[in-house]
XYZ file of N, CA and C in Angstrom:
249
model
N 125.808 140.477 96.687
C 124.267 140.315 97.543
C 124.215 141.376 97.699
N 122.657 141.637 97.606
C 121.697 142.794 98.661
C 122.326 141.944 99.236
N 121.288 143.322 100.901
C 121.665 143.623 101.647
C 120.130 144.097 102.132
N 119.214 143.498 103.221
C 117.614 143.801 103.765
C 117.171 144.902 103.171
N 118.046 146.654 103.024
C 118.173 147.496 102.956
C 117.652 147.544 101.617
N 118.379 147.206 100.944
C 118.616 147.051 99.349
C 117.148 146.306 98.352
N 116.987 145.616 99.304
C 116.166 144.836 98.759
C 114.527 145.519 98.696
N 114.395 145.855 100.208
C 113.423 146.481 100.547
C 113.479 148.217 99.670
N 114.471 148.583 99.269
C 114.257 150.233 98.254
C 114.203 149.837 97.265
N 114.607 148.408 97.183
C 113.911 147.764 95.691
C 112.908 147.775 95.579
N 112.375 146.955 96.976
C 110.915 146.785 96.151
C 109.742 148.091 96.622
N 109.881 149.451 97.197
C 109.431 150.189 97.316
C 109.163 150.683 96.039
N 111.176 150.923 95.671
C 110.459 151.362 94.169
C 109.824 151.039 93.047
N 109.591 149.675 92.987
C 109.090 148.787 92.376
C 107.466 149.363 92.477
N 107.046 149.215 93.915
C 105.613 149.100 94.368
C 105.565 150.766 93.595
N 106.078 151.958 94.528
C 105.740 153.007 94.146
C 105.637 153.020 92.621
N 105.871 152.724 91.764
C 106.667 153.011 89.749
C 104.240 152.264 89.820
N 104.911 150.512 89.972
C 103.278 150.617 89.528
C 102.478 151.366 90.188
N 102.095 151.526 91.340
C 101.269 152.991 92.031
C 101.183 153.858 91.090
N 102.209 154.515 90.222
C 102.245 155.644 89.677
C 101.515 155.609 88.607
N 102.156 154.000 87.759
C 101.604 153.185 86.776
C 99.934 153.538 86.564
N 99.712 152.959 87.030
C 98.339 152.281 87.324
C 97.554 153.828 87.389
N 98.191 154.477 88.277
C 96.868 156.022 88.862
C 97.223 156.880 87.673
N 98.394 156.774 86.700
C 98.645 157.634 85.735
C 97.723 156.700 83.956
N 97.428 155.583 84.640
C 97.012 155.088 83.315
C 95.554 155.033 83.368
N 94.327 155.550 84.658
C 93.323 155.264 85.175
C 92.749 157.226 84.688
N 93.561 157.574 84.767
C 92.919 159.030 84.764
C 93.483 159.608 83.512
N 93.976 158.765 82.751
C 95.065 159.315 81.087
C 93.980 158.091 80.573
N 93.444 157.684 80.687
C 92.614 156.367 79.452
C 91.212 155.930 80.093
N 91.252 155.619 80.753
C 90.645 155.245 81.806
C 88.797 156.873 82.471
N 89.715 157.438 82.249
C 88.106 158.509 83.110
C 88.123 159.404 82.204
N 88.355 159.265 80.803
C 87.674 160.441 79.452
C 86.176 159.288 79.350
N 86.504 158.801 79.431
C 84.396 157.711 80.100
C 83.760 157.589 80.944
N 84.450 157.825 81.692
C 83.195 157.889 82.726
C 82.400 159.135 82.825
N 81.559 159.250 83.381
C 80.532 160.497 83.356
C 80.835 161.350 84.495
N 81.015 162.591 84.284
C 81.832 163.430 84.592
C 81.188 163.934 85.948
N 79.483 163.687 86.263
C 79.370 164.323 88.230
C 79.766 163.170 88.635
N 80.694 161.403 88.081
C 80.566 160.359 88.915
C 82.078 160.780 89.908
N 82.007 160.277 91.064
C 83.172 159.948 92.230
C 83.945 159.741 92.142
N 83.793 159.245 91.161
C 85.485 158.959 90.327
C 86.971 160.059 90.047
N 86.234 160.594 89.535
C 86.337 162.200 89.307
C 87.338 163.266 90.145
N 86.498 162.875 91.733
C 87.283 163.294 92.803
C 88.472 162.927 92.917
N 89.003 161.764 92.603
C 90.479 161.239 93.005
C 91.457 162.177 92.301
N 91.275 162.788 90.793
C 91.503 162.859 89.558
C 92.227 164.173 89.865
N 93.406 164.798 89.383
C 93.411 166.424 88.846
C 92.614 166.167 87.325
N 92.377 167.317 87.033
C 92.278 167.862 85.809
C 93.088 167.270 84.423
N 92.231 167.068 83.343
C 92.965 166.539 82.514
C 93.744 167.535 81.972
N 93.946 168.534 82.207
C 94.861 169.802 81.599
C 96.358 169.376 81.770
N 96.048 168.604 83.096
C 97.618 168.121 84.156
C 97.957 167.138 83.800
N 97.557 165.967 83.358
C 98.037 164.528 83.056
C 98.978 164.782 82.105
N 99.004 166.466 81.116
C 100.466 166.450 79.695
C 101.114 167.171 80.802
N 100.676 168.155 81.582
C 101.856 169.139 82.626
C 102.478 169.109 82.864
N 101.877 167.142 84.122
C 103.381 167.073 85.113
C 104.398 165.759 84.361
N 103.924 165.284 83.395
C 104.786 164.430 82.809
C 105.860 164.942 82.126
N 105.580 166.674 81.594
C 106.591 167.502 80.602
C 107.448 167.704 81.481
N 106.568 168.879 82.864
C 107.803 169.104 84.461
C 108.041 168.214 84.370
N 107.891 167.155 84.587
C 108.438 165.949 85.761
C 109.871 165.437 84.574
N 109.740 165.119 83.097
C 110.611 165.553 81.839
C 111.350 166.182 81.809
N 111.191 167.924 81.844
C 112.625 169.076 81.776
C 112.984 168.665 83.219
N 112.413 168.381 84.526
C 113.750 168.530 85.644
C 114.537 166.691 85.072
N 113.949 166.246 85.005
C 114.539 164.831 84.512
C 115.711 165.271 83.682
N 115.728 165.653 82.498
C 116.871 166.193 81.650
C 117.527 167.169 82.258
N 117.419 167.456 82.812
C 118.181 168.650 83.854
C 118.829 168.655 84.988
N 118.469 167.514 85.272
C 119.200 166.373 86.173
C 120.288 165.944 85.891
N 119.671 164.829 84.715
C 120.992 164.488 84.081
C 122.370 165.732 83.388
N 121.147 167.184 82.977
C 122.240 167.414 81.802
C 123.497 167.296 83.085
N 123.014 168.192 84.272
C 123.791 169.203 85.653
C 124.955 168.222 85.611
N 124.509 166.632 86.119
C 125.136 165.294 86.266
C 126.739 165.463 85.271
N 126.097 165.360 83.798
C 126.540 164.718 82.775
C 128.304 165.990 83.397
N 127.269 167.338 82.986
C 128.228 168.705 83.558
C 129.436 168.338 84.557
N 129.342 168.387 85.367
C 129.706 167.795 86.779
C 130.354 166.338 86.722
N 130.717 166.007 86.150
C 131.698 164.785 86.026
C 132.686 165.415 84.406
N 132.033 165.544 83.519
C 132.520 166.438 82.625
C 133.690 167.136 83.502
N 133.311 168.445 84.139
C 134.121 169.668 84.649
C 134.506 169.092 86.035
N 134.965 168.088 85.945
C 135.655 167.043 87.157
C 136.773 166.462 86.573
N 136.082 165.939 85.607
C 137.660 164.916 84.686
C 138.150 166.114 83.816
N 138.080 167.603 83.396
C 138.688 167.906 82.786
C 139.328 168.763 83.428
N 139.244 169.053 85.224
C 140.015 169.949 85.982
C 141.179 168.925 86.194
N 140.600 167.438 86.061
C 142.475 166.502 86.333
C 143.338 166.536 85.917
N 142.520 166.591 84.162
C 143.355 166.183 83.203
C 144.678 167.708 83.395
N 144.185 168.799 83.275
C 144.943 169.550 83.309
C 145.975 169.949 84.513
N 145.666 169.369 85.685
C 147.125 169.843 86.725
C 148.371 168.354 86.403
N 147.237 167.051 85.829
C 148.391 166.227 85.369
C 149.008 166.251 84.097
């Protein structure tokens, strides 16, 4: 069973994901239909970043996954040579 700390971490990750999804959805889908002089535009970055930031995040995620896989494969090949 999950402990209280595990549940708190899981809940905080879900809440963070929902907030990020809502922010990005409003930024990309709603904001282009709002006048450029509206107060809502002050809370968001320029539209160019709506493509750049997810691209950078995807590259970082793929690098982390590739690095993790490389470390695991390297450790596994190291142990097979010894045996």
